[in-house]
Every structure is written in structure tokens, then in C-alpha cells.
Short mmCIF file of C-alpha atoms and ligand atoms in Angstrom, two decimals:
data_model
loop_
_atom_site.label_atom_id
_atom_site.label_comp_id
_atom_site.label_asym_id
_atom_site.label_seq_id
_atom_site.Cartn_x
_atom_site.Cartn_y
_atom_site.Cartn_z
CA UNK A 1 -20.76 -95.57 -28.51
CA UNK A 2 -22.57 -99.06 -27.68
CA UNK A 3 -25.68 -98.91 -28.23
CA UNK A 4 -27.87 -100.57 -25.05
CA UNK A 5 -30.91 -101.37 -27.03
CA UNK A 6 -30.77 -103.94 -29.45
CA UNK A 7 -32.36 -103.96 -32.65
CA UNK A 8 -34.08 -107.83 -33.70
CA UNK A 9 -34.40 -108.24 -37.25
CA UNK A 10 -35.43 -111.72 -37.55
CA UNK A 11 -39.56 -110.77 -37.64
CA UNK A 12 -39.73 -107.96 -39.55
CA UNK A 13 -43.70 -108.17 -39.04
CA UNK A 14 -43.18 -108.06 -35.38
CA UNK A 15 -45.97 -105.26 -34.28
CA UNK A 16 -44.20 -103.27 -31.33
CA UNK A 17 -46.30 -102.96 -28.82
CA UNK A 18 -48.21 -99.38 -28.00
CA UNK A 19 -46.48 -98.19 -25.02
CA UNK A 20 -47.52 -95.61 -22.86
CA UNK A 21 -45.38 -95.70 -19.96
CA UNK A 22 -41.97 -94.51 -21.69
CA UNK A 23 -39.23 -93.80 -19.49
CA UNK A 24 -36.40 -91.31 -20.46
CA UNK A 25 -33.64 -93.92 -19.94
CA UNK A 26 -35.53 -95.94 -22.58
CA UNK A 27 -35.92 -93.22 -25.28
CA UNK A 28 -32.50 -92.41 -24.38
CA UNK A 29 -31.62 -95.80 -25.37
CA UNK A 30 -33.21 -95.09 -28.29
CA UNK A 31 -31.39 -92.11 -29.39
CA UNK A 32 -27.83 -93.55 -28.67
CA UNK A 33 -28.74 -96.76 -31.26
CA UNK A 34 -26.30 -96.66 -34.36
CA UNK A 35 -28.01 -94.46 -36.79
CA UNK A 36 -28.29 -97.10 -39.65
CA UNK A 37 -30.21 -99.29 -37.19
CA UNK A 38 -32.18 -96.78 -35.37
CA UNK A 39 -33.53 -95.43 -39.18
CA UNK A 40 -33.93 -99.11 -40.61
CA UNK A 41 -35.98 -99.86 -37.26
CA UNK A 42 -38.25 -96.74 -38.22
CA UNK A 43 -38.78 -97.24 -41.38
CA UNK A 44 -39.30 -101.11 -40.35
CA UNK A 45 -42.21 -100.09 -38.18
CA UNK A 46 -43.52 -97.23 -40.37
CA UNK A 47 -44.31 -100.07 -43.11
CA UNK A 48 -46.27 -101.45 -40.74
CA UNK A 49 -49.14 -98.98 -40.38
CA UNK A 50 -48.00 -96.15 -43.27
CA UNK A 51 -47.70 -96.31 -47.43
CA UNK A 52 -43.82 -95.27 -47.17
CA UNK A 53 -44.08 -94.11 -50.92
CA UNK A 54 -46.87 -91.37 -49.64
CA UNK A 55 -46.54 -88.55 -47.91
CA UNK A 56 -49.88 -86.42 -46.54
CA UNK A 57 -49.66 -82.95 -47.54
CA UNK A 58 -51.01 -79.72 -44.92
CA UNK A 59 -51.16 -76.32 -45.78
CA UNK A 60 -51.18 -73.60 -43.24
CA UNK A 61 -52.39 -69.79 -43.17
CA UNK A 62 -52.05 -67.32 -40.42
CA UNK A 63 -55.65 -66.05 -40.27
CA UNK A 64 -54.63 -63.74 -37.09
CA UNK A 65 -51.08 -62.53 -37.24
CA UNK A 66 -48.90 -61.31 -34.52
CA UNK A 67 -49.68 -59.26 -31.80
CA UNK A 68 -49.10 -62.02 -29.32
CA UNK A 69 -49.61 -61.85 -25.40
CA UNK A 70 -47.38 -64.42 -25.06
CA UNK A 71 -44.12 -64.97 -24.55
CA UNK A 72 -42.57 -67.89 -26.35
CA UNK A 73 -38.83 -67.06 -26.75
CA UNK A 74 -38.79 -68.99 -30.81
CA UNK A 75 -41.81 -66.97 -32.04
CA UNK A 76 -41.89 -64.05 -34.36
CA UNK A 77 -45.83 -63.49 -33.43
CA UNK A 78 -45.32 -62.32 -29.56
CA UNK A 79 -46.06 -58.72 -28.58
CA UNK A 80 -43.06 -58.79 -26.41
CA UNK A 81 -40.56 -58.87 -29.53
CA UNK A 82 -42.53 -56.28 -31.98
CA UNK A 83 -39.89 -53.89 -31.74
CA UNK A 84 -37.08 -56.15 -33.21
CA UNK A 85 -39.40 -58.72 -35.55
CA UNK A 86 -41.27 -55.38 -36.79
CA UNK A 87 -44.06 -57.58 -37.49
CA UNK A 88 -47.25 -55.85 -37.39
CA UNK A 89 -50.12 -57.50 -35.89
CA UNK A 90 -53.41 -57.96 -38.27
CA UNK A 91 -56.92 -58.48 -37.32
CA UNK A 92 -59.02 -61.86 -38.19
CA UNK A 93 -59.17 -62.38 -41.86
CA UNK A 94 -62.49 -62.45 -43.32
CA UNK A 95 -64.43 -66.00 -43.83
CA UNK A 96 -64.51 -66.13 -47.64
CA UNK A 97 -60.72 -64.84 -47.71
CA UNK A 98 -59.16 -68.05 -45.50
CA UNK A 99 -62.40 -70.64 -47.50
CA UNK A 100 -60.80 -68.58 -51.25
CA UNK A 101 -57.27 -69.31 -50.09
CA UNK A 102 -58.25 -73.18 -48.75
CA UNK A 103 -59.52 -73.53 -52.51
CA UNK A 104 -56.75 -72.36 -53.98
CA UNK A 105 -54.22 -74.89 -51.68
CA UNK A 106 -56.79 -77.59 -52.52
CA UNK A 107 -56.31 -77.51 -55.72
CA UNK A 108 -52.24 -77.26 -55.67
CA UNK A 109 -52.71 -80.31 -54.10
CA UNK A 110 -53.11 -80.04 -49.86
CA UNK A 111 -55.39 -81.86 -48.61
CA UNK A 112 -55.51 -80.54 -44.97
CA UNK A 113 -56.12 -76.98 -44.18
CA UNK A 114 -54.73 -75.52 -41.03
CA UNK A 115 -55.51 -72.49 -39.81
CA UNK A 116 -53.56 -71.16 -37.04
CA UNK A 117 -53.76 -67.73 -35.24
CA UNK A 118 -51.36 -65.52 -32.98
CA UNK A 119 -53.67 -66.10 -29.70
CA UNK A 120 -53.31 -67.09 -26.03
CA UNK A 121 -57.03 -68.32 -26.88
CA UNK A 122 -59.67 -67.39 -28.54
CA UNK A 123 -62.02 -64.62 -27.72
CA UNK A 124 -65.68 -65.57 -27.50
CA UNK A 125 -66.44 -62.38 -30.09
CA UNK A 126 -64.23 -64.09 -32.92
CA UNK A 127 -65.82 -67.98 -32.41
CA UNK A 128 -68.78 -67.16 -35.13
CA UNK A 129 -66.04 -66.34 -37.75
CA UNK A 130 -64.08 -69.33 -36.85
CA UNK A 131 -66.95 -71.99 -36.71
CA UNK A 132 -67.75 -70.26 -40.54
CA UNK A 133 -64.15 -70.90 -41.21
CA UNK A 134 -64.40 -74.66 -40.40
CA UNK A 135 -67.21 -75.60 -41.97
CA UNK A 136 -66.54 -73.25 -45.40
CA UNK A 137 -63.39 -75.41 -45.45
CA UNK A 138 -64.85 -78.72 -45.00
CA UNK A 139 -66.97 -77.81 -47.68
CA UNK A 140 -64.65 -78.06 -50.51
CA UNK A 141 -63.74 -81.66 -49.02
CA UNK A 142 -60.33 -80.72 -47.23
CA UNK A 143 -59.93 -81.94 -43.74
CA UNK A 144 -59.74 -79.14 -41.60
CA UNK A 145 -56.94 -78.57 -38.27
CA UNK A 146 -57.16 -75.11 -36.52
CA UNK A 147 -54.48 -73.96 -33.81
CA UNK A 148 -55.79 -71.20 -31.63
CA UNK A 149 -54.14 -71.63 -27.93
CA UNK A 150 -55.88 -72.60 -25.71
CA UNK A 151 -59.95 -73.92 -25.30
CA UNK A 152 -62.61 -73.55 -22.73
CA UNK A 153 -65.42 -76.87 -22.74
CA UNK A 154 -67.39 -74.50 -25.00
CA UNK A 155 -65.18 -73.63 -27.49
CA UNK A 156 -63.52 -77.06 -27.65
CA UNK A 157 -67.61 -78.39 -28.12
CA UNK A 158 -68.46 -75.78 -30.79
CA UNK A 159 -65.45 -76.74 -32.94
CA UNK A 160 -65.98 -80.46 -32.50
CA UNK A 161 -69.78 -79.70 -33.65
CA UNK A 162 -68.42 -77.65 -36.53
CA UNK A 163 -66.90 -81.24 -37.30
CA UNK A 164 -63.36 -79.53 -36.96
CA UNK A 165 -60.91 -82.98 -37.76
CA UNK A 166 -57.76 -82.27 -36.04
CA UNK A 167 -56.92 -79.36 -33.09
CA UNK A 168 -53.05 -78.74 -32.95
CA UNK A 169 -51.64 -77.65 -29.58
CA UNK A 170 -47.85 -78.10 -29.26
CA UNK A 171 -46.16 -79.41 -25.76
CA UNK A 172 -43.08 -77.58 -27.81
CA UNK A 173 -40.26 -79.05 -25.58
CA UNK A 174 -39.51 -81.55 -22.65
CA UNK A 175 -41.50 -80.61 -19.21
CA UNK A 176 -38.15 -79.05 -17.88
CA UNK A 177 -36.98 -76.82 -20.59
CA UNK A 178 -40.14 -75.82 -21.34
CA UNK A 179 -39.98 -72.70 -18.61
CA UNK A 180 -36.73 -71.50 -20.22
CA UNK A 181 -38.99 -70.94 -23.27
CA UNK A 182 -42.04 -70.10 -22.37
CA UNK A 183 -42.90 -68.25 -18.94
CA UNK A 184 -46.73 -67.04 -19.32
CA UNK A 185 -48.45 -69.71 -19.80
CA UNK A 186 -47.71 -73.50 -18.36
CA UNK A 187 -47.12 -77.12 -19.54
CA UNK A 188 -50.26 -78.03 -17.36
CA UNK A 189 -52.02 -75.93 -19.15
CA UNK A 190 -51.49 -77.20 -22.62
CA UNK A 191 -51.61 -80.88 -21.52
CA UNK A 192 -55.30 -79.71 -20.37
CA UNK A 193 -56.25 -78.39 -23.44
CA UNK A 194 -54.99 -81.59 -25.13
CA UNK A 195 -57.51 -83.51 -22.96
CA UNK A 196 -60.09 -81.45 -23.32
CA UNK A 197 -59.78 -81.46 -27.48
CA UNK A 198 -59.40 -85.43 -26.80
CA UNK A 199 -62.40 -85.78 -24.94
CA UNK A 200 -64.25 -84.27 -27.50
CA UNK A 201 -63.52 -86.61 -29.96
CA UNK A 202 -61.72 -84.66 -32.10
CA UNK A 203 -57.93 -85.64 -33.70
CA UNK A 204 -55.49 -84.58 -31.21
CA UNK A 205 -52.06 -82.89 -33.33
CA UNK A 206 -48.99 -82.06 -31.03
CA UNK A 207 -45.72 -82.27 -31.17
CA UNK A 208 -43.01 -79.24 -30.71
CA UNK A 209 -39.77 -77.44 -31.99
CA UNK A 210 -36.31 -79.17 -31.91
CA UNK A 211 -33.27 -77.07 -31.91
CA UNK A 212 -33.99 -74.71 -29.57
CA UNK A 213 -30.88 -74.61 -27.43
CA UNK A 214 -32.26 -77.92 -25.73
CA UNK A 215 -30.35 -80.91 -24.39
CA UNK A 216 -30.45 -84.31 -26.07
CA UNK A 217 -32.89 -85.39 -23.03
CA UNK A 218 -35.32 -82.18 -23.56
CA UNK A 219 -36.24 -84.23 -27.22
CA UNK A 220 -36.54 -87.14 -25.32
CA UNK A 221 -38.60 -85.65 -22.91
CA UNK A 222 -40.87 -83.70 -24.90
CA UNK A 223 -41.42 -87.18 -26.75
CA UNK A 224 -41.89 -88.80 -23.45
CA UNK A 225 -44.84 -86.41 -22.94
CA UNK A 226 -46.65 -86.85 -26.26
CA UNK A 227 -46.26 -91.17 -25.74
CA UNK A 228 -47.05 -91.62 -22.80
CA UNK A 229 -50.84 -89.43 -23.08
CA UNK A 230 -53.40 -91.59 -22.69
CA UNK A 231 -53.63 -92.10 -26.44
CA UNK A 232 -50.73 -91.07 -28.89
CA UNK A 233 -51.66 -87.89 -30.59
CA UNK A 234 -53.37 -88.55 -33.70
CA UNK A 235 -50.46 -86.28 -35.59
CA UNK A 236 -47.23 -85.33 -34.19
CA UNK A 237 -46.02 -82.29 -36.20
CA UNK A 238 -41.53 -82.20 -35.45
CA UNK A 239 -40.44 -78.67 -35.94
CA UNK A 240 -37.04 -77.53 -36.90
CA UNK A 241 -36.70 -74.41 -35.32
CA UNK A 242 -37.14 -71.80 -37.32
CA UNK A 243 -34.78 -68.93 -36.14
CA UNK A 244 -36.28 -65.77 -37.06
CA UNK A 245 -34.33 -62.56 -36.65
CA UNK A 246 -35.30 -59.94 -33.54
CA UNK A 247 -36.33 -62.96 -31.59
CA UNK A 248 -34.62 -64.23 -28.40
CA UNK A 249 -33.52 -67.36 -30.43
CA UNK A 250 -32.29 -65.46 -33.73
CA UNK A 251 -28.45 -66.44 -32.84
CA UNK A 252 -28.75 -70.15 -31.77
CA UNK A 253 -26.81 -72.27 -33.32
CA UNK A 254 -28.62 -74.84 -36.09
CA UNK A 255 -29.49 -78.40 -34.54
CA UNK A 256 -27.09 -81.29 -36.44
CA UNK A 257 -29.51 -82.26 -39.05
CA UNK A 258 -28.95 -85.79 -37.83
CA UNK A 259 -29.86 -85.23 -34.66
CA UNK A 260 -33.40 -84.31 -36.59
CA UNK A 261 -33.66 -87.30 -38.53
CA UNK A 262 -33.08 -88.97 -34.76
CA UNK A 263 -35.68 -87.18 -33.26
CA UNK A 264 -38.12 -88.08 -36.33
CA UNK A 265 -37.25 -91.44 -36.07
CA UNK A 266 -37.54 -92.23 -32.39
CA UNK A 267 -41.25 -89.95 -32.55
CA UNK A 268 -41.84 -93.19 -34.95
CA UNK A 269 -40.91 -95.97 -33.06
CA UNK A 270 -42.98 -94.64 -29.83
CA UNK A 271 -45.87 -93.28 -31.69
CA UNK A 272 -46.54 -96.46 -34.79
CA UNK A 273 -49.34 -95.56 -35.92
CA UNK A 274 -49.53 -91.63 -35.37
CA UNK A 275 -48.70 -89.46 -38.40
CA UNK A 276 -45.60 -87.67 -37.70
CA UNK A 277 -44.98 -84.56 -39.55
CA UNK A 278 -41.68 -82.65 -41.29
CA UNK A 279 -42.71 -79.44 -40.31
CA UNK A 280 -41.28 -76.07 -40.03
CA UNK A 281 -37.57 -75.89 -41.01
CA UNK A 282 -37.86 -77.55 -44.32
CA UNK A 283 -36.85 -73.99 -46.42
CA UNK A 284 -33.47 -74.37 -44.48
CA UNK A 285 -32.89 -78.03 -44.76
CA UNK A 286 -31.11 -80.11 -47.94
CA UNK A 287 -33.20 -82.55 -50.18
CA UNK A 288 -31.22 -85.16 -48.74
CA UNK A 289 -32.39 -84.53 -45.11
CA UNK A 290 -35.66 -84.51 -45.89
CA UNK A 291 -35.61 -87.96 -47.67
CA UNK A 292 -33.57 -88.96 -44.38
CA UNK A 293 -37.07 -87.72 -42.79
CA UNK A 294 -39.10 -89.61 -45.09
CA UNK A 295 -36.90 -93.11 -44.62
CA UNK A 296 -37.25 -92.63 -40.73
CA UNK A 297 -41.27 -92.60 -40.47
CA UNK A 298 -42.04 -88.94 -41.39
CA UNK A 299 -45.44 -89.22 -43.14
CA UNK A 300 -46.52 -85.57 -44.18
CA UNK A 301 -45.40 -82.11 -44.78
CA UNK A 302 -46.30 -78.85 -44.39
CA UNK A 303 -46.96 -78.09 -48.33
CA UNK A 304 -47.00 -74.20 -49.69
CA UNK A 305 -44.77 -71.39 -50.22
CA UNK A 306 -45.32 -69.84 -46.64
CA UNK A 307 -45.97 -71.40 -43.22
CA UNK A 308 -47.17 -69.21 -40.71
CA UNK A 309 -44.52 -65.88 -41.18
CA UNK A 310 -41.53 -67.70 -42.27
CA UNK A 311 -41.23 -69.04 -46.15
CA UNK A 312 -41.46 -72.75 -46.99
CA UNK A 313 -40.26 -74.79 -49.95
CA UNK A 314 -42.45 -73.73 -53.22
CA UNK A 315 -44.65 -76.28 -54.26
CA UNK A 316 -42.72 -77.44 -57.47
CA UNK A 317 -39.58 -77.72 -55.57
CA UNK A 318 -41.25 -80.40 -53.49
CA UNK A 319 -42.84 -81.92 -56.16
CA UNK A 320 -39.54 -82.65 -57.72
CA UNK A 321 -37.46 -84.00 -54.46
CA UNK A 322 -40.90 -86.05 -54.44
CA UNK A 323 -40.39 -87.15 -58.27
CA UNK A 324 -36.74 -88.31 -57.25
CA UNK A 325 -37.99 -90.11 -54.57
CA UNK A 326 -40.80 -91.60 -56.51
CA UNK A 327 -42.90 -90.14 -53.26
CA UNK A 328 -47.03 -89.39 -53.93
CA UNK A 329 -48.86 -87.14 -51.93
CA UNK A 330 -51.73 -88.96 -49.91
CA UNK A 331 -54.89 -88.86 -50.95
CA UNK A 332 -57.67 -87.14 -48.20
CA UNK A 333 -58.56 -89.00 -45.90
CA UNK A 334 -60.83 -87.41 -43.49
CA UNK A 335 -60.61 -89.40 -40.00
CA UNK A 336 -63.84 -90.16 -38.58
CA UNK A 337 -62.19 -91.64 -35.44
CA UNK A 338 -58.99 -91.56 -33.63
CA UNK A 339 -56.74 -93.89 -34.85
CA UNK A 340 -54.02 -93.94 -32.53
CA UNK A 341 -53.75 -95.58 -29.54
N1 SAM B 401 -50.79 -69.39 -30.85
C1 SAM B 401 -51.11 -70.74 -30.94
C2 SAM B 401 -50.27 -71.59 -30.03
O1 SAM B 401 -49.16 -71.23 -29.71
O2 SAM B 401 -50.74 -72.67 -29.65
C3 SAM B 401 -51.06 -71.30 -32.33
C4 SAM B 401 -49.96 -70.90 -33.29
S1 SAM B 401 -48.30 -71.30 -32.84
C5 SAM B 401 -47.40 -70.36 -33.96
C6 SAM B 401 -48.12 -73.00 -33.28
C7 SAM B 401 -46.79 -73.67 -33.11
O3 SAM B 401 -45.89 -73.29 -34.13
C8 SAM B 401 -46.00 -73.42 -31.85
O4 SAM B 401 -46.48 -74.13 -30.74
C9 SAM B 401 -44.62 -73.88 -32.25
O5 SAM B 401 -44.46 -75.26 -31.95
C10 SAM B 401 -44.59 -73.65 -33.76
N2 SAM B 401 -43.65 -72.55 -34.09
C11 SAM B 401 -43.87 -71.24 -33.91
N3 SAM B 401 -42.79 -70.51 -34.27
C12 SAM B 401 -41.87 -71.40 -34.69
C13 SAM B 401 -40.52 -71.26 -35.16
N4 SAM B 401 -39.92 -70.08 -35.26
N5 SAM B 401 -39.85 -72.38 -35.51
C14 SAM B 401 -40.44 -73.59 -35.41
N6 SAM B 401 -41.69 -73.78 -34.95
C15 SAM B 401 -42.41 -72.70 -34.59
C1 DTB B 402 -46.69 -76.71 -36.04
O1 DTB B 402 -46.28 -77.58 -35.26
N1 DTB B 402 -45.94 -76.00 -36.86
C2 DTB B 402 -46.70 -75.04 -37.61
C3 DTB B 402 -48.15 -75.36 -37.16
N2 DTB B 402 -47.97 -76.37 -36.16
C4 DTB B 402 -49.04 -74.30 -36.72
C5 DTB B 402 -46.25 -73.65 -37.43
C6 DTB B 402 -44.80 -73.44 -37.83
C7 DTB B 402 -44.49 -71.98 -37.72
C8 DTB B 402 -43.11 -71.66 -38.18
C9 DTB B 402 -42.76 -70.23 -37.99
C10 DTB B 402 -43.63 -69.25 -38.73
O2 DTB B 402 -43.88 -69.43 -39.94
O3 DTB B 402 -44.02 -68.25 -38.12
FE1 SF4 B 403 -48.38 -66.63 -29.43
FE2 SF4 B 403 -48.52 -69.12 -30.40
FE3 SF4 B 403 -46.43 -67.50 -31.00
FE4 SF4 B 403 -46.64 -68.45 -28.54
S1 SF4 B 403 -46.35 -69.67 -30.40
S2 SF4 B 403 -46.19 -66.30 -29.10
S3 SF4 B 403 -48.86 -68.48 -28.26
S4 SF4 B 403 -48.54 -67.23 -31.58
#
């Protein structure tokens, strides 16, 4: 295939410039470059802004399982597909359980905690426990990332007052798939909940789910969408989908891991300076993948034996792909302000 964009090695301190106003053709462009020169462009700019020997490690709990109202067709948490997942919903768990469990991730290593829960949003009644949650968490010197749907102005201000560091709020695909995948609630929707977490100063995470039965220009859509926001989100979490069994998506066929390390590597070109993060999938991908991931800008993981329902690597399994690669976790590194542009 020729490849329309060219790649210019002579500067390899030349700063690319933080765009905003992406088009498809472009990113495109991007994805068709030779795959040598598309990952040494990557991991060119990565240098630039990221320690490529460190990766930032984020551990997740489900602190409300299941039980979904909505409808998202890769999910093993909506209401709509109980009968075939068999996964039973669960109420909120208690403060000191999710601040215990943050303590005992801390000190396996994580350094973020993330704290996720099977809602459209959240209900007014269940903010108290989830402010508690934030700031029991902060305590023990973690950074702290909650995903909860969407926000109201009051919510989004009580969690930024809580000094919550990072909200995460996935696009999940490119503007035109996303209705194949998701019909109750809309992409306007979750591009206003983005803008409401940004205006509130706090660290905007979002990114989405490759693999989903998309074409190549749904990932270069959905990347269109996070680059051209008014600023890059802070952390840009790629997910491999995860293809659990009694969903609509149990039977898809898996995503050429290639194709991944594309999508990972493009996400770093367009976003420099943004952390972009391995996410789900890693249980089902090779150690050589994953340093593939690592060469072409990814700069954290999700770290701990479980994600959110489906299992992740154990910790000593990553630590040894990391000892091969001569890869150290990052130290924490709370973000006072945004750093991405
Ligand atoms: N309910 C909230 C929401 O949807 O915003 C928060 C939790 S939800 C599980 C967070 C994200 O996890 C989704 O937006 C999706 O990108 C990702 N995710 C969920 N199930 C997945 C799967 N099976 N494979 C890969 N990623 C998945
Ligand atoms: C994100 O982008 N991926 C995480 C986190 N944000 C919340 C969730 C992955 C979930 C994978 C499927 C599961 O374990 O249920
Ligand atoms: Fe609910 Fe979030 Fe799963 Fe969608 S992704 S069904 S909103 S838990």
C-alpha cells in the first residue's frame, strides 16, 4: 500500500504541533503508514513528553455491579443481558470496603484508584458514599478516577470539591457506529458530560473499545472525537474488547492485534502529551503485543488480577513482561492541573 503521509526523520526533536481540527482523511493517512514507520513515529513523539522505560499503573474495582439500565451491546453489566451473562447485580459497596481494597492495590504497587460503577448516573441518595469514597482514597496518597455515567453541575462540583483527579467517561466508538452499540443513551450526551467534568477542572479520561465489529474509519473516528475536544483528554484509556459470553458481542471475531498496536499508536501521535492507556483486553493478548503497545506510546495499564467483571493479567505476570522489558512502574503523580492541550 503507499503510504500518503510521509514520515521526516531528520529532527527527531521536532515537537508536532497540538492539533485539534483532525480530519478523518488525515488519521486515515495515518493508519495506512508502513507499520515500522507509523510505530517508530510514536515512539519518536512519546519520548518527547513520556519516560518510555515507565509505565503508570491503575487499578480498578466495580463498587456497583451490574444491574444496568443501559444498553451497550459489549457490556456484561446491562440489565438487558442478565439472563445470558447471569451476572447478578450488587448494591454500593461500603466506604471502608472500596478505601481497605485501595490500600491493599496501593501497596501491590497502583498508584491510581478507579472506581467505576454499573450506572446510567448516579443517584443523588448514593453521592455521600461516593464523596467518602474519594476522599478515603486520596487519603492513603493514591490519585483517585471514578466512572459513574453520566453528571449533573452538582454532582460534577461535589466530586471536583472532593478533589476527585481524573473522571473517565468513554466516547467508546466513532460518532457513526456508536448507535449500532449503544441505543439509550447518545454521543451528545457523553461529549456533555466530558465538558462539564472539563469545566470543572478536573482530569478528563476517555477513550473507548476497539474491536467491536467496527470499520477501520470507526477507530479513526472515535479518535477524531477525543483530538479534536477542545483540549485532549488528560488520559485516553484504548480498550480491546473484551468479549464476554451471553452478550450481543460474545461471537465477534478478535481485532488483528496489529490493528491495536495501530490504533495505540495513532491515539499517540494526535494526543502527545495525553497518557494513553493499554486497557481492557490485556488477559487475552501475548507479551509481545503488549510491548508492541508500550513501543507505540502506550504509557499505563490497568494493573490487578480483575478489571471490572472480566480477569486481568496477575500482578507478577506483569511484573515479569516488565522485568524483560526493563519497564518501571511510574511513580504517583497526582495532577494538579490539566496537562494536555
Ligand atoms: N457505567 C459507566 C459508563 O458506562 O460510563 C461506567 C462503567 S463502564 C463499564 C466503563 C467503560 O468500560 C465503558 O465505557 C467501556 O468503554 C469499557 N468496557 C465495558 N465493557 C467492556 C468490554 N467488555 N470490553 C472492553 N471494554 C469494556
Ligand atoms: C475503561 O476504559 N476501561 C475500564 C475502565 N475504563 C472503567 C473498564 C474495562 C472493563 C472491561 C470489562 C469488565 O471487566 O467488565
Ligand atoms: Fe452500564 Fe456502563 Fe455497562 Fe453501559 S458500559 S451497560 S452504562 S455499566
Amino acid at each position: 500500500m503507499n503510504a500518503p503521509v510521509k514520515i521526516d526523520t531528520t529532527d527527531m526533536n521536532q515537537e508536532p504541533e497540538i492539533r485539534h481540527d483532525w480530519t478523518k482523511q488525515e488519521i486515515m493517512d495515518l493508519f495506512a503508514l508502513p507499520f515500522m514507520d507509523l510505530v517508530f513515529e510514536a515512539q519518536r513523539v512519546h519520548r518527547l513528553y513520556h519516560n518510555p522505560n515507565q509505565v503508570q499503573l491503575s487499578q480498578l474495582i466495580s463498587i456497583k455491579t451490574g444491574g444496568c439500565a443501559e444498553d451497550c451491546s459489549y457490556c456484561s453489566q446491562s440489565a438487558k443481558y442478565k439472563k445470558t451473562t447471569g451476572l447478578d447485580a450488587t448494591k454500593l459497596m461500603e466506604v471502608q470496603r472500596v478505601v481497605d481494597a485501595a490500600k491493599k492495590a496501593k501497596e501491590g504497587g497502583a498508584t491510581r484508584y478507579c472506581m467505576g460503577a454499573a450506572w446510567t448516573s448516579p443517584k443523588d441518595r448514593d453521592m455521600d458514599s461516593i464523596i467518602a469514597m474519594v476522599e478515603g482514597v486520596k487519603d492513603l496518597g493514591m490519585e483517585t478516577c471514578m466512572t459513574l455515567g453520566m453528571l449533573d453541575d452538582e454532582q460534577t462540583l461535589r466530586l471536583k470539591n472532593a478533589g476527585l483527579d481524573y473522571y473517565n467517561h468513554n466516547v467508546d466508538t466513532s460518532e457513526e457506529y456508536y448507535k449500532e452499540i449503544i441505543t439509550t443513551r447518545s454521543y451528545q450526551e457523553r461529549l456533555d458530560t466530558l465538558e462539564r467534568v472539563r469545566n470543572a477542572g478536573m482530569n478528563v479520561c476517555s477513550g473507548g473499545i476497539v474491536g467491536m465489529g467496527e470499520k477501520p474509519e470507526d477507530r479513526a473516528g472515535m479518535l477524531m472525537t477525543l483530538a479534536n475536544l477542545p483540549h485532549h483528554p488528560d488520559s485516553v484509556p484504548i480498550n480491546m474488547l473484551v468479549a464476554v459470553p451471553g452478550t450481543p458481542m460474545e461471537h465477534l471475531e478478535r481485532l488483528d492485534p496489529f490493528e491495536f498496536v495501530r490504533t495505540i499508536a495513532v491515539a499517540r501521535i494526535m494526543m502527545p502529551k495525553s497518557e494513553v492507556r493499554l486497557s481492557a483486553g490485556r488477559q487475552e493478548m501475548s507479551e509481545e503485543t503488549q510491548a508492541f503497545c508500550f513501543m507505540a506510546g502506550a504509557s499505563s495499564i490497568f494493573y490487578g488480577e480483575q478489571l471490572l467483571t472480566t480477569a486481568n493479567p496477575e500482578n507478577n505476570k506483569d511484573m515479569m513482561l516488565f522485568n524483560k522489558l526493563g519497564l518501571k512502574p511510574a511513580e504517583v503523580n497526582a495532577k494538579k492541573e490539566c496537562h494536555a492541550k
